[in-house]
Coordinates of C-alpha atoms and ligand atoms in Angstrom, one line a residue:
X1 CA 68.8 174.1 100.4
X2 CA 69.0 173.3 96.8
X3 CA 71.7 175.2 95.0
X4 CA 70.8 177.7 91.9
X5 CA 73.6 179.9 91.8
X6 CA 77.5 179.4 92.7
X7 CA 76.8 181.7 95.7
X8 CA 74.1 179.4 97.3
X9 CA 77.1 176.9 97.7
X10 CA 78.8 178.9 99.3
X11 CA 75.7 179.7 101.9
X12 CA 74.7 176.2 102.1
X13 CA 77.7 175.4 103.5
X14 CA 78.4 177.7 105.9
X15 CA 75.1 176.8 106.9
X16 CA 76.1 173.4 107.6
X17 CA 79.6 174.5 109.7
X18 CA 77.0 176.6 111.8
X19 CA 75.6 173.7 113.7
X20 CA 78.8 172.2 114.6
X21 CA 78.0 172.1 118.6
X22 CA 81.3 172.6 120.0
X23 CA 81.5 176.6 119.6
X24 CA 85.3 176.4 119.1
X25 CA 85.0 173.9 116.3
X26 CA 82.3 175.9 114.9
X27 CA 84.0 179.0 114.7
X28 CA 87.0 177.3 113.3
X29 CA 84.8 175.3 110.5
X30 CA 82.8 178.3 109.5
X31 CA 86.0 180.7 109.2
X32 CA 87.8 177.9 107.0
X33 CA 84.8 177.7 104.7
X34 CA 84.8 181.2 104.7
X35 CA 88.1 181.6 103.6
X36 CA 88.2 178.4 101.4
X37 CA 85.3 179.2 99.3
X38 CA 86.5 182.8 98.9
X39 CA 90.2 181.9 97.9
X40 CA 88.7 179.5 95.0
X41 CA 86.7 182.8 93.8
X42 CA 89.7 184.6 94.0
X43 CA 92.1 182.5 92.2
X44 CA 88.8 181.3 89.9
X45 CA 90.6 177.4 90.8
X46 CA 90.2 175.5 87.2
X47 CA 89.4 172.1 87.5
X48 CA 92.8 170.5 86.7
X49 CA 94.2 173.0 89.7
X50 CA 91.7 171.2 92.0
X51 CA 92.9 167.9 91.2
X52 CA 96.5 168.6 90.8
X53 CA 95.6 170.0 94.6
X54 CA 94.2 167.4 96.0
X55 CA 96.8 165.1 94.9
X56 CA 99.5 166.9 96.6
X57 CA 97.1 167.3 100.1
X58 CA 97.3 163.3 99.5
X59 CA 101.0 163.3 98.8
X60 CA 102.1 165.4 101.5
X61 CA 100.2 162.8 103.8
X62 CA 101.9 159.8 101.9
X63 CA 105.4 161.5 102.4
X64 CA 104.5 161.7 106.4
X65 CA 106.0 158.8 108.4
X66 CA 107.6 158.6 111.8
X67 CA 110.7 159.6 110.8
X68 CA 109.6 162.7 108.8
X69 CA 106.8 165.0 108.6
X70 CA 106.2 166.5 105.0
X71 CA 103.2 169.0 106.0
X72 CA 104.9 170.3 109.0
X73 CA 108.1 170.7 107.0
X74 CA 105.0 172.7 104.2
X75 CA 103.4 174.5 107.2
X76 CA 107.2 176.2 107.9
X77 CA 107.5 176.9 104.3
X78 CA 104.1 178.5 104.1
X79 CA 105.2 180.9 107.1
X80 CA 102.3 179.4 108.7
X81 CA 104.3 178.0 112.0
X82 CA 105.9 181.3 112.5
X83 CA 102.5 182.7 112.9
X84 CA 100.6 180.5 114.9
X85 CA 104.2 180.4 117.3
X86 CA 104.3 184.7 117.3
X87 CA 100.2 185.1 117.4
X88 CA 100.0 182.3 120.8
X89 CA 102.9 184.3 122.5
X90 CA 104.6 187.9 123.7
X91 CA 101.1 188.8 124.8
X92 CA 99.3 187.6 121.6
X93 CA 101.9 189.3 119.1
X94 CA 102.2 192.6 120.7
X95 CA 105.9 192.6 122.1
X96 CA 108.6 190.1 120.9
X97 CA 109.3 186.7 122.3
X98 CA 111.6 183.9 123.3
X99 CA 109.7 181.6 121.7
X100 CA 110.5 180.1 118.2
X101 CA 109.7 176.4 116.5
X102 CA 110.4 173.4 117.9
X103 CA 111.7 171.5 114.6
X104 CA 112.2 167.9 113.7
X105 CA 115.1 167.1 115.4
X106 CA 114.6 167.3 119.6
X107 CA 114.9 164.0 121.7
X108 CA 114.3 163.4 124.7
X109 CA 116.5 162.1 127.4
X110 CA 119.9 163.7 126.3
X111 CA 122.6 163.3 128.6
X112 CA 123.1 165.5 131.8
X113 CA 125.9 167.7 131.8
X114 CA 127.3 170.1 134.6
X115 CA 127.6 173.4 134.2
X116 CA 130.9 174.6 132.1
X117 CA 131.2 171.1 130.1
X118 CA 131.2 170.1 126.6
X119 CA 128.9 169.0 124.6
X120 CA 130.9 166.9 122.3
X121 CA 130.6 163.5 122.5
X122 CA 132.8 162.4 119.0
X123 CA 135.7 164.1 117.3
X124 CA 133.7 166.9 115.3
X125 CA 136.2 169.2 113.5
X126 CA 135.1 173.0 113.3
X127 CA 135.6 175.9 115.9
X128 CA 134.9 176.1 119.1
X129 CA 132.4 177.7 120.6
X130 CA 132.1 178.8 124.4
X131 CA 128.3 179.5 125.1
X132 CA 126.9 181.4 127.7
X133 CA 123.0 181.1 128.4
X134 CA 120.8 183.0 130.9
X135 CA 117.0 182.4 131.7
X136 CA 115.2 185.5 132.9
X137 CA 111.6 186.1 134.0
X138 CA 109.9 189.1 131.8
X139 CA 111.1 191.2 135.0
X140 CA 114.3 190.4 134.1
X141 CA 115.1 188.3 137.1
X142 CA 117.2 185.3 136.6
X143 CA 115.4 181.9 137.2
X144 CA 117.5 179.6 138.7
X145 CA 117.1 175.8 138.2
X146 CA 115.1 175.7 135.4
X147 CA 116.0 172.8 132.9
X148 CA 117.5 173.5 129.8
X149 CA 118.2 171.0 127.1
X150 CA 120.3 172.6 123.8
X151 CA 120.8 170.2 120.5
X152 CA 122.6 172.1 117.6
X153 CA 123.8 170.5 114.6
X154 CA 127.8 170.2 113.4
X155 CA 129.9 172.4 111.6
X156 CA 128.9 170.4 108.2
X157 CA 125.1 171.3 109.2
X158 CA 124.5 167.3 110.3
X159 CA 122.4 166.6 113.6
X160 CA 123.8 163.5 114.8
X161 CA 121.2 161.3 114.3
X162 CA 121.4 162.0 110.5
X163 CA 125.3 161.7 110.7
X164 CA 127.0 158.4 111.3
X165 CA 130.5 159.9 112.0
X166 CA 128.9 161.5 114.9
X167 CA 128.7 160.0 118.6
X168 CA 125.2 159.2 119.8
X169 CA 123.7 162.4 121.7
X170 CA 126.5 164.3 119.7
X171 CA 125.8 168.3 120.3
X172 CA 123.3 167.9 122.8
X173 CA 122.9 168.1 126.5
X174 CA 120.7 168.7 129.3
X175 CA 121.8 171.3 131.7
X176 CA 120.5 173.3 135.1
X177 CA 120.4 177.1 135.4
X178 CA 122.6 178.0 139.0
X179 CA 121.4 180.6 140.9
X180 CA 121.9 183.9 138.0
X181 CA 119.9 181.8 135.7
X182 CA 122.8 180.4 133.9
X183 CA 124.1 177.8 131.9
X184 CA 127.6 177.6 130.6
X185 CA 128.8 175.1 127.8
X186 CA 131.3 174.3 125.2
X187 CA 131.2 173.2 121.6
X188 CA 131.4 173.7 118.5
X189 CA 130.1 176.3 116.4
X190 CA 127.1 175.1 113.9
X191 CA 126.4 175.4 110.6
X192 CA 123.1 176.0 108.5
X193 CA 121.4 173.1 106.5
X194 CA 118.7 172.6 104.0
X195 CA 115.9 171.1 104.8
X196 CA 114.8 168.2 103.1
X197 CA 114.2 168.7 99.4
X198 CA 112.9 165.1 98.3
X199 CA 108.9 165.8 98.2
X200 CA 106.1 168.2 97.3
X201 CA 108.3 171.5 99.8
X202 CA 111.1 170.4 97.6
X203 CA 109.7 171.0 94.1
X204 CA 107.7 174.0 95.4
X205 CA 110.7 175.8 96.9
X206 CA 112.0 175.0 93.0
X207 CA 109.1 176.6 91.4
X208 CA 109.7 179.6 93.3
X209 CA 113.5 179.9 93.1
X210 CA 114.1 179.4 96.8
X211 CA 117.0 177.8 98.6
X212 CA 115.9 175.3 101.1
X213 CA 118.8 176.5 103.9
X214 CA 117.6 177.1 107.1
X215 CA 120.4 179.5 109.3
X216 CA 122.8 178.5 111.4
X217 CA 120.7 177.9 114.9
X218 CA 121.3 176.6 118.4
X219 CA 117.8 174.7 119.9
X220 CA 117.2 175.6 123.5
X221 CA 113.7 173.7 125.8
X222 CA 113.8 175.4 128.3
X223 CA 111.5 173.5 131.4
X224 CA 110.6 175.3 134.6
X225 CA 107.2 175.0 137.4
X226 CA 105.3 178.3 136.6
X227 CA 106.4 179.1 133.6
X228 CA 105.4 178.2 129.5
X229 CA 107.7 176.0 128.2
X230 CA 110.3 177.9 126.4
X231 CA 111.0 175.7 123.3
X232 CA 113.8 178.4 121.2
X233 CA 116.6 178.7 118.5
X234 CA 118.9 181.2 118.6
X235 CA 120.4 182.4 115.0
X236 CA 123.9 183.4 114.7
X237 CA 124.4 187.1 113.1
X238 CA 127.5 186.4 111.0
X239 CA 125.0 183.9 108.6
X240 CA 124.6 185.0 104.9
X241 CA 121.1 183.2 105.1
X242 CA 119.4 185.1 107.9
X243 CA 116.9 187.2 106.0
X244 CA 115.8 184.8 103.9
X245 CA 115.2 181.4 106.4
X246 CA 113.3 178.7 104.6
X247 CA 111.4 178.4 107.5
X248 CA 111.1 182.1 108.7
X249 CA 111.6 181.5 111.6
X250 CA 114.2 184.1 112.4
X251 CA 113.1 187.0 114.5
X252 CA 114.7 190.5 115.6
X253 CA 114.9 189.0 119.2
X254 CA 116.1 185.3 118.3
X255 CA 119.5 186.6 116.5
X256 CA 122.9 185.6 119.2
X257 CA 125.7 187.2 118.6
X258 CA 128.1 184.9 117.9
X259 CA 131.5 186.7 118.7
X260 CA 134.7 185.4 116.3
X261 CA 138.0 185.1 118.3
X262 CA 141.5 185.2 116.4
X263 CA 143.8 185.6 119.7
X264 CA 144.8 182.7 121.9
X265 CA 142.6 182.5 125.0
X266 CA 144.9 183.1 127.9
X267 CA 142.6 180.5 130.3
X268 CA 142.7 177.7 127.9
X269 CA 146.2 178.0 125.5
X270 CA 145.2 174.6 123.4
X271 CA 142.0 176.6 122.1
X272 CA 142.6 176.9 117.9
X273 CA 141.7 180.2 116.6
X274 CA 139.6 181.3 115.4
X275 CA 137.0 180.4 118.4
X276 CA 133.4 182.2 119.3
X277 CA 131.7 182.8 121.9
X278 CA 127.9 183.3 122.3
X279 CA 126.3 185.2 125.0
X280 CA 123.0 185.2 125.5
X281 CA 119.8 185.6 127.1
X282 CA 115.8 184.1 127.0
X283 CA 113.0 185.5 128.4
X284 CA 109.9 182.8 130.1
X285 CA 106.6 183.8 130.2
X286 CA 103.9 182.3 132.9
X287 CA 102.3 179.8 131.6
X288 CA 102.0 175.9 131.8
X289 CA 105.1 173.6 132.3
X290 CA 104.9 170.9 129.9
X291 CA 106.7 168.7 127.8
X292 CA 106.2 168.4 124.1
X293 CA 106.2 164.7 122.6
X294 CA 109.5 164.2 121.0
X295 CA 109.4 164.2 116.7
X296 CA 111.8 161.5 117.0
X297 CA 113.2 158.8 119.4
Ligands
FE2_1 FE1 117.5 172.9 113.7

């Protein structure tokens, strides 16, 4: 059609998206343009605000390698990863759920550890922490040899891959739940970090006066026949930064409680106080078993 007014765009356009064949796409396409074409009337976009947008689309791109992802890093700072992750599970976004994000920082093959052992690899200064994990169905029965791998970072807020004081495979583990659905392990207790500040997230987080911290958080993937892979983070209560997660990704559900200890622990006298302990449990829904691709080697 030939355009005469500014709405005719808008129709022609949508026109267009309607004969995408694959009804999914099509729906998808004509919903965007939707959208798109209504937030420009909204805003009324000048011409320099379309540019200056299109250069950062192309930045964040640029900034994307294999070592870091800009627009995921700008999807979690839109709140737009918290949704997709709440609206695809606990029954669409009606009841709360195990699931959170998977984050930058998971790799595959960590080292197998039995059930009561350490996780730490290098001398990493901090407290201890003595971690108790359970896996339950939504019936609340334990599921017993499900995989779980956990990855955390160090007191300082440093996975060990960005850290070289830290031992490769530092703070993670891959463990087995026994027959209550549990895991048992011991490390150290971590520490939020701030994301990386370097690119376009960086200098919008600056614009609107927001720290780029993320909570303290333990990672859980959690791998079992029969049920949707569980990838989780559980957010320790005693953090200042937990309403206010760069990434919201913090949920009612998804907060541990991360108990302090300033007595001696009579079954292990060496232990320093103060030590914590963390008890707590995940719930898997049914769903496909399947393994994400790991963001990094
Ligand atoms: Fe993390």
């Amino acid at each position: 059609m030939i355009i005469e007014r500014h709405e005719d765009v808008t129709e022609a356009a949508l026109r267009v998206m309607e004969q995408t064949a694959d009804p999914r796409l099509r729906e998808i396409m004509v919903a965007l343009v939707r959208h798109l074409h209504a937030f420009v009337r909204e805003v009324q976009l000048s011409e320099a605000e379309f540019r200056a947008a299109t250069a950062v689309l192309a930045e964040l791109g640029h900034l994307t390698t294999e070592r870091h992802n800009e627009i995921v890093l700008m999807a979690g700072s839109l709140g737009v990863s918290s949704l997709v992750c709440l609206l695809n599970n606990g029954d669409g976004g009606a009841t709360e759920t195990s699931q959170s994000l998977l984050g930058p920082f998971w790799r595959m093959h960590s080292p197998r550890v039995e059930n009561g052992g350490s996780i730490v690899r290098s001398a990493t200064p901090g407290p201890a922490m003595l971690v108790e994990l359970r896996v339950q169905d939504r019936a609340g029965r334990p599921i017993a040899g499900a995989e779980v791998d956990i990855w955390h970072p160090s007191p300082v807020g440093l996975y060990e891959n960005q850290d070289p004081r830290q031992a490769d495979m530092n703070l993670r583990g891959k463990f087995t739940t026994d027959a209550e659905g549990r895991i048992r392990f011991r490390s150290v207790k971590p520490a939020g970090y701030p994301i990386p500040t370097g690119g376009v997230v960086g200098r919008l987080l600056e614009a609107q006066g927001r720290h780029p911290f993320r909570p303290a958080h333990i990672h859980a993937l959690i791998f079992k026949e029969g049920f949707k892979t569980l990838t989780s983070q559980v957010y320790a209560d005693d953090d200042p930064r937990l309403d206010s997660d760069v990434q919201f990704g913090v949920t009612r559900t998804l907060i541990g409680r991360f108990v302090r200890h300033d007595e001696p622990r009579p079954a292990d006298p060496a232990l320093q106080a103060p030590w914590y302990t963390l008890d707590y449990t995940f719930t898997m829904e049914p769903g496909e078993a399947t393994r994400p691709r790991p963001p990094i080697k």
